[in-house]
Amino acid sequence: MSNSSGPLPSSFDGNEDFYEENRWQKLSRRLKEEPLIPLGCVLTCYALYRASTSIRRGDHNTANRMFRARIYAQGFTLLALVAGSFYYGKEREKRKEFEGLLAEKKALEKREAWIRELEARDQEEKELKEKRKRERAAATEGR
């Protein structure tokens, strides 16, 4: 079986960049890592908004300009995605490795807790059987 003297040392020990994070922390980290992607999304949405308001006003020149701006903003966003994936590729691999190790550790802890629970239940059952056996023996002697 496994050695339960403690967790195995990890290459991630002491590295504060790798820790469990909730959704908001992850969103915050990703916005800090790649701030150009949300900027491109905002620019795209703004261009679409301006194009739709221009169409409602009947200003076709501005609407066409905004549709072109939307295409440029989408291209900028796509370029930011590709550049960011190249730039942060190694860090993402390390994070995936860490998350895999963390999931494995949690699964092992859950399994060990389940085994302890089963052993405790087994011990309780043995004690209950022994108690019933003593009660039966006392009842047969008392007759």
Coordinates of N, CA and C in Angstrom, one line a residue:
M1 N 0.8 -1.2 0.0 CA 0.0 0.0 0.0 C 0.9 1.2 0.0
S2 N 0.3 2.3 0.4 CA 1.1 3.6 0.4 C 1.6 3.9 1.8
N3 N 2.6 4.7 1.8 CA 3.3 5.1 3.0 C 2.5 6.3 3.5
S4 N 1.9 6.2 4.7 CA 1.0 7.3 5.2 C 1.8 8.2 6.2
S5 N 3.1 8.3 6.1 CA 3.9 9.1 7.0 C 3.7 10.6 6.7
G6 N 3.1 10.9 5.6 CA 3.0 12.3 5.2 C 3.0 12.5 3.7
P7 N 2.6 13.6 3.2 CA 2.6 13.8 1.8 C 4.0 13.8 1.2
L8 N 4.1 13.3 0.0 CA 5.4 13.3 -0.6 C 5.9 14.7 -1.0
P9 N 7.2 15.0 -0.9 CA 7.6 16.3 -1.3 C 7.3 16.6 -2.8
S10 N 7.0 17.8 -3.1 CA 6.6 18.2 -4.4 C 7.5 19.3 -4.9
S11 N 7.7 19.4 -6.2 CA 8.5 20.5 -6.8 C 7.7 21.8 -6.7
F12 N 6.4 21.8 -6.3 CA 5.6 23.0 -6.2 C 5.6 23.5 -4.8
D13 N 6.3 22.8 -3.8 CA 6.3 23.2 -2.4 C 7.0 24.6 -2.4
G14 N 6.5 25.5 -1.7 CA 7.1 26.8 -1.5 C 6.9 27.7 -2.7
N15 N 6.2 27.3 -3.8 CA 6.0 28.1 -4.9 C 4.6 28.7 -4.8
E16 N 4.5 30.0 -4.4 CA 3.2 30.6 -4.2 C 2.4 30.9 -5.4
D17 N 3.0 30.7 -6.6 CA 2.2 30.9 -7.8 C 1.3 29.7 -8.0
F18 N 1.5 28.6 -7.4 CA 0.7 27.4 -7.6 C 0.0 27.1 -6.3
Y19 N -1.3 27.4 -6.3 CA -2.2 27.2 -5.2 C -3.6 27.0 -5.7
E20 N -4.4 26.5 -4.8 CA -5.8 26.3 -5.2 C -6.4 27.7 -5.2
E21 N -7.2 28.0 -6.2 CA -7.8 29.3 -6.4 C -9.3 29.1 -6.7
N22 N -10.1 30.1 -6.3 CA -11.5 30.0 -6.7 C -11.7 30.7 -8.0
R23 N -12.9 30.8 -8.5 CA -13.2 31.3 -9.8 C -12.8 32.8 -9.9
W24 N -13.1 33.6 -8.9 CA -12.7 35.0 -9.0 C -11.2 35.2 -9.0
Q25 N -10.5 34.4 -8.2 CA -9.1 34.5 -8.2 C -8.5 34.1 -9.5
K26 N -9.1 33.1 -10.1 CA -8.6 32.6 -11.4 C -8.9 33.7 -12.5
L27 N -10.1 34.3 -12.4 CA -10.4 35.4 -13.4 C -9.5 36.6 -13.2
S28 N -9.2 36.9 -12.0 CA -8.3 38.0 -11.7 C -6.9 37.7 -12.2
R29 N -6.4 36.5 -12.0 CA -5.1 36.1 -12.5 C -5.0 36.1 -14.0
R30 N -6.1 35.6 -14.6 CA -6.1 35.6 -16.1 C -6.1 37.0 -16.7
L31 N -6.9 37.9 -16.1 CA -6.9 39.3 -16.5 C -5.6 39.9 -16.4
K32 N -4.9 39.6 -15.3 CA -3.5 40.2 -15.2 C -2.5 39.6 -16.2
E33 N -2.7 38.3 -16.4 CA -1.8 37.6 -17.4 C -2.0 38.1 -18.8
E34 N -3.2 38.2 -19.2 CA -3.5 38.6 -20.6 C -4.5 39.7 -20.6
P35 N -4.1 40.9 -20.3 CA -5.1 42.0 -20.3 C -5.6 42.5 -21.7
L36 N -4.9 42.1 -22.7 CA -5.3 42.5 -24.1 C -6.5 41.8 -24.6
I37 N -6.8 40.6 -24.1 CA -8.0 39.8 -24.6 C -9.2 40.5 -24.1
P38 N -9.4 40.8 -22.9 CA -10.6 41.5 -22.5 C -10.8 42.9 -23.2
L39 N -9.6 43.6 -23.4 CA -9.6 44.8 -24.1 C -10.2 44.7 -25.5
G40 N -9.7 43.6 -26.2 CA -10.2 43.4 -27.5 C -11.7 43.0 -27.5
C41 N -12.2 42.3 -26.5 CA -13.6 42.0 -26.4 C -14.4 43.3 -26.2
V42 N -13.9 44.1 -25.3 CA -14.6 45.4 -25.0 C -14.7 46.3 -26.3
L43 N -13.6 46.3 -27.0 CA -13.5 47.1 -28.3 C -14.5 46.5 -29.3
T44 N -14.6 45.2 -29.4 CA -15.5 44.6 -30.3 C -17.0 44.9 -30.0
C45 N -17.3 44.8 -28.7 CA -18.6 45.1 -28.2 C -19.0 46.6 -28.5
Y46 N -18.0 47.5 -28.2 CA -18.2 48.9 -28.4 C -18.5 49.2 -29.9
A47 N -17.7 48.6 -30.8 CA -17.9 48.8 -32.2 C -19.3 48.3 -32.6
L48 N -19.7 47.1 -32.1 CA -21.0 46.6 -32.5 C -22.1 47.6 -31.9
Y49 N -21.9 48.1 -30.7 CA -22.9 49.0 -30.2 C -23.0 50.2 -31.0
R50 N -21.9 50.8 -31.4 CA -21.9 52.0 -32.2 C -22.5 51.8 -33.6
A51 N -22.2 50.6 -34.1 CA -22.8 50.2 -35.4 C -24.3 50.1 -35.3
S52 N -24.8 49.5 -34.3 CA -26.2 49.3 -34.2 C -26.9 50.7 -33.9
T53 N -26.3 51.6 -33.1 CA -26.9 52.9 -33.0 C -26.9 53.7 -34.2
S54 N -25.8 53.5 -35.0 CA -25.7 54.2 -36.3 C -26.7 53.8 -37.3
I55 N -27.0 52.5 -37.3 CA -28.0 51.9 -38.2 C -29.4 52.5 -37.8
R56 N -29.7 52.5 -36.5 CA -31.0 53.1 -36.0 C -31.1 54.5 -36.4
R57 N -30.0 55.3 -36.4 CA -30.1 56.7 -36.8 C -30.1 56.9 -38.3
G58 N -29.8 55.9 -39.0 CA -29.7 56.0 -40.5 C -28.4 56.5 -41.0
D59 N -27.3 56.5 -40.2 CA -26.0 56.9 -40.6 C -25.2 55.7 -41.1
H60 N -25.3 55.5 -42.4 CA -24.7 54.3 -42.9 C -23.2 54.3 -43.0
N61 N -22.6 55.5 -43.2 CA -21.2 55.7 -43.2 C -20.6 55.3 -41.9
T62 N -21.1 55.8 -40.8 CA -20.6 55.4 -39.4 C -20.8 53.9 -39.2
A63 N -22.0 53.4 -39.6 CA -22.2 52.0 -39.4 C -21.2 51.1 -40.1
N64 N -20.9 51.5 -41.3 CA -19.9 50.7 -42.1 C -18.5 50.8 -41.4
R65 N -18.2 52.0 -41.0 CA -16.9 52.2 -40.3 C -16.8 51.4 -39.0
M66 N -17.9 51.3 -38.3 CA -17.9 50.6 -37.0 C -17.9 49.1 -37.3
F67 N -18.5 48.6 -38.4 CA -18.4 47.2 -38.7 C -17.0 46.8 -39.1
R68 N -16.3 47.8 -39.8 CA -14.8 47.5 -40.1 C -14.0 47.5 -38.8
A69 N -14.4 48.5 -37.9 CA -13.7 48.5 -36.6 C -13.9 47.2 -35.8
R70 N -15.1 46.7 -35.9 CA -15.4 45.4 -35.2 C -14.5 44.3 -35.7
I71 N -14.3 44.3 -37.1 CA -13.4 43.3 -37.6 C -12.0 43.5 -37.2
Y72 N -11.5 44.7 -37.1 CA -10.2 45.0 -36.6 C -10.1 44.6 -35.1
A73 N -11.1 44.9 -34.4 CA -11.1 44.5 -32.9 C -11.0 43.0 -32.7
Q74 N -11.8 42.3 -33.6 CA -11.8 40.9 -33.5 C -10.4 40.3 -33.9
G75 N -9.9 40.9 -34.9 CA -8.5 40.5 -35.3 C -7.5 40.7 -34.2
F76 N -7.6 41.9 -33.6 CA -6.7 42.2 -32.4 C -6.9 41.2 -31.3
T77 N -8.1 40.8 -31.0 CA -8.4 39.9 -30.0 C -7.8 38.5 -30.3
L78 N -8.0 38.1 -31.5 CA -7.5 36.8 -32.0 C -6.0 36.8 -31.9
L79 N -5.3 37.9 -32.4 CA -3.9 38.0 -32.3 C -3.4 37.9 -30.8
A80 N -4.1 38.6 -29.9 CA -3.8 38.6 -28.5 C -3.9 37.2 -28.0
L81 N -4.9 36.4 -28.4 CA -5.1 35.0 -27.9 C -3.9 34.2 -28.4
V82 N -3.6 34.3 -29.6 CA -2.5 33.4 -30.2 C -1.2 33.8 -29.5
A83 N -0.9 35.1 -29.4 CA 0.4 35.5 -28.8 C 0.4 35.1 -27.3
G84 N -0.7 35.3 -26.6 CA -0.7 34.9 -25.2 C -0.6 33.4 -25.0
S85 N -1.1 32.6 -26.0 CA -1.0 31.1 -25.8 C 0.5 30.7 -26.0
F86 N 1.2 31.4 -26.9 CA 2.6 31.1 -27.1 C 3.4 31.5 -25.9
Y87 N 3.1 32.7 -25.4 CA 3.9 33.3 -24.3 C 3.7 32.6 -23.0
Y88 N 2.4 32.2 -22.7 CA 2.1 31.6 -21.4 C 1.9 30.1 -21.5
G89 N 2.4 29.5 -22.6 CA 2.2 28.0 -22.8 C 2.9 27.2 -21.7
K90 N 4.1 27.5 -21.4 CA 4.8 26.7 -20.4 C 4.2 26.8 -19.0
E91 N 3.8 28.0 -18.7 CA 3.1 28.2 -17.4 C 1.8 27.4 -17.3
R92 N 1.1 27.4 -18.4 CA -0.2 26.6 -18.4 C 0.1 25.1 -18.2
E93 N 1.2 24.6 -18.9 CA 1.5 23.2 -18.7 C 1.9 22.9 -17.2
K94 N 2.6 23.8 -16.6 CA 3.0 23.6 -15.2 C 1.7 23.7 -14.3
R95 N 0.8 24.6 -14.6 CA -0.4 24.7 -13.8 C -1.2 23.4 -14.0
K96 N -1.3 22.9 -15.2 CA -2.1 21.7 -15.4 C -1.5 20.5 -14.7
E97 N -0.1 20.4 -14.7 CA 0.6 19.4 -14.0 C 0.3 19.5 -12.5
F98 N 0.3 20.7 -12.0 CA 0.0 21.0 -10.5 C -1.4 20.6 -10.2
E99 N -2.4 21.0 -11.0 CA -3.7 20.7 -10.8 C -4.0 19.1 -10.8
G100 N -3.3 18.5 -11.7 CA -3.4 17.0 -11.8 C -2.8 16.4 -10.5
L101 N -1.7 16.9 -10.0 CA -1.1 16.4 -8.8 C -2.0 16.7 -7.6
L102 N -2.6 17.8 -7.6 CA -3.5 18.2 -6.5 C -4.8 17.3 -6.5
A103 N -5.3 17.0 -7.7 CA -6.5 16.1 -7.8 C -6.1 14.7 -7.4
E104 N -4.9 14.3 -7.7 CA -4.5 13.0 -7.3 C -4.3 12.9 -5.8
K105 N -3.8 14.0 -5.2 CA -3.6 14.0 -3.8 C -4.9 14.0 -3.1
K106 N -5.9 14.8 -3.6 CA -7.2 14.8 -3.0 C -7.9 13.4 -3.1
A107 N -7.7 12.8 -4.2 CA -8.3 11.4 -4.4 C -7.7 10.4 -3.4
L108 N -6.4 10.5 -3.2 CA -5.7 9.6 -2.3 C -6.2 9.9 -0.9
E109 N -6.3 11.2 -0.5 CA -6.8 11.5 0.8 C -8.2 11.0 1.0
K110 N -9.1 11.2 0.0 CA -10.5 10.7 0.1 C -10.5 9.2 0.2
R111 N -9.6 8.5 -0.5 CA -9.6 7.0 -0.4 C -9.1 6.6 1.0
E112 N -8.1 7.3 1.5 CA -7.6 6.9 2.8 C -8.7 7.2 3.9
A113 N -9.4 8.3 3.8 CA -10.5 8.6 4.7 C -11.6 7.6 4.6
W114 N -11.9 7.1 3.4 CA -12.9 6.1 3.2 C -12.4 4.8 3.9
I115 N -11.2 4.4 3.7 CA -10.6 3.2 4.3 C -10.7 3.3 5.8
R116 N -10.3 4.5 6.4 CA -10.4 4.7 7.9 C -11.9 4.5 8.3
E117 N -12.8 5.1 7.6 CA -14.2 5.0 7.9 C -14.7 3.5 7.9
L118 N -14.3 2.8 6.8 CA -14.6 1.3 6.8 C -14.0 0.6 7.9
E119 N -12.8 0.9 8.3 CA -12.1 0.2 9.4 C -12.8 0.5 10.7
A120 N -13.3 1.8 10.9 CA -14.0 2.1 12.1 C -15.3 1.4 12.1
R121 N -16.0 1.3 11.0 CA -17.3 0.6 11.0 C -17.1 -0.9 11.3
D122 N -16.1 -1.4 10.7 CA -15.8 -2.8 10.9 C -15.5 -3.1 12.4
Q123 N -14.7 -2.2 13.0 CA -14.4 -2.3 14.5 C -15.7 -2.2 15.3
E124 N -16.6 -1.3 14.9 CA -17.8 -1.1 15.7 C -18.7 -2.4 15.5
E125 N -18.7 -2.9 14.3 CA -19.5 -4.1 14.1 C -18.9 -5.3 14.9
K126 N -17.6 -5.4 14.9 CA -17.0 -6.5 15.7 C -17.3 -6.3 17.2
E127 N -17.3 -5.1 17.7 CA -17.6 -4.9 19.1 C -19.1 -5.2 19.4
L128 N -20.0 -4.8 18.5 CA -21.4 -5.1 18.6 C -21.6 -6.6 18.6
K129 N -21.0 -7.3 17.7 CA -21.1 -8.8 17.7 C -20.6 -9.4 19.0
E130 N -19.5 -8.9 19.5 CA -18.9 -9.4 20.7 C -19.9 -9.1 21.9
K131 N -20.5 -8.0 21.9 CA -21.4 -7.6 23.0 C -22.7 -8.5 22.9
R132 N -23.2 -8.7 21.7 CA -24.3 -9.6 21.6 C -24.0 -11.0 22.0
K133 N -22.8 -11.5 21.7 CA -22.4 -12.8 22.1 C -22.3 -12.9 23.6
R134 N -21.8 -11.9 24.3 CA -21.7 -11.9 25.7 C -23.1 -11.9 26.3
E135 N -24.0 -11.1 25.7 CA -25.4 -11.0 26.2 C -26.1 -12.4 26.1
R136 N -25.9 -13.0 24.9 CA -26.5 -14.3 24.7 C -25.9 -15.3 25.7
A137 N -24.6 -15.3 25.9 CA -24.0 -16.2 26.9 C -24.5 -15.9 28.3
A138 N -24.7 -14.7 28.7 CA -25.2 -14.3 30.0 C -26.7 -14.8 30.1
A139 N -27.4 -14.7 29.0 CA -28.8 -15.1 29.0 C -29.0 -16.6 29.1
T140 N -28.1 -17.3 28.4 CA -28.2 -18.8 28.5 C -27.7 -19.3 29.9
E141 N -26.8 -18.6 30.5 CA -26.3 -19.0 31.9 C -27.4 -18.7 32.9
G142 N -28.1 -17.6 32.7 CA -29.2 -17.2 33.6 C -30.4 -18.1 33.6
R143 N -30.6 -18.9 32.7 CA -31.8 -19.8 32.6 C -31.6 -20.9 33.4

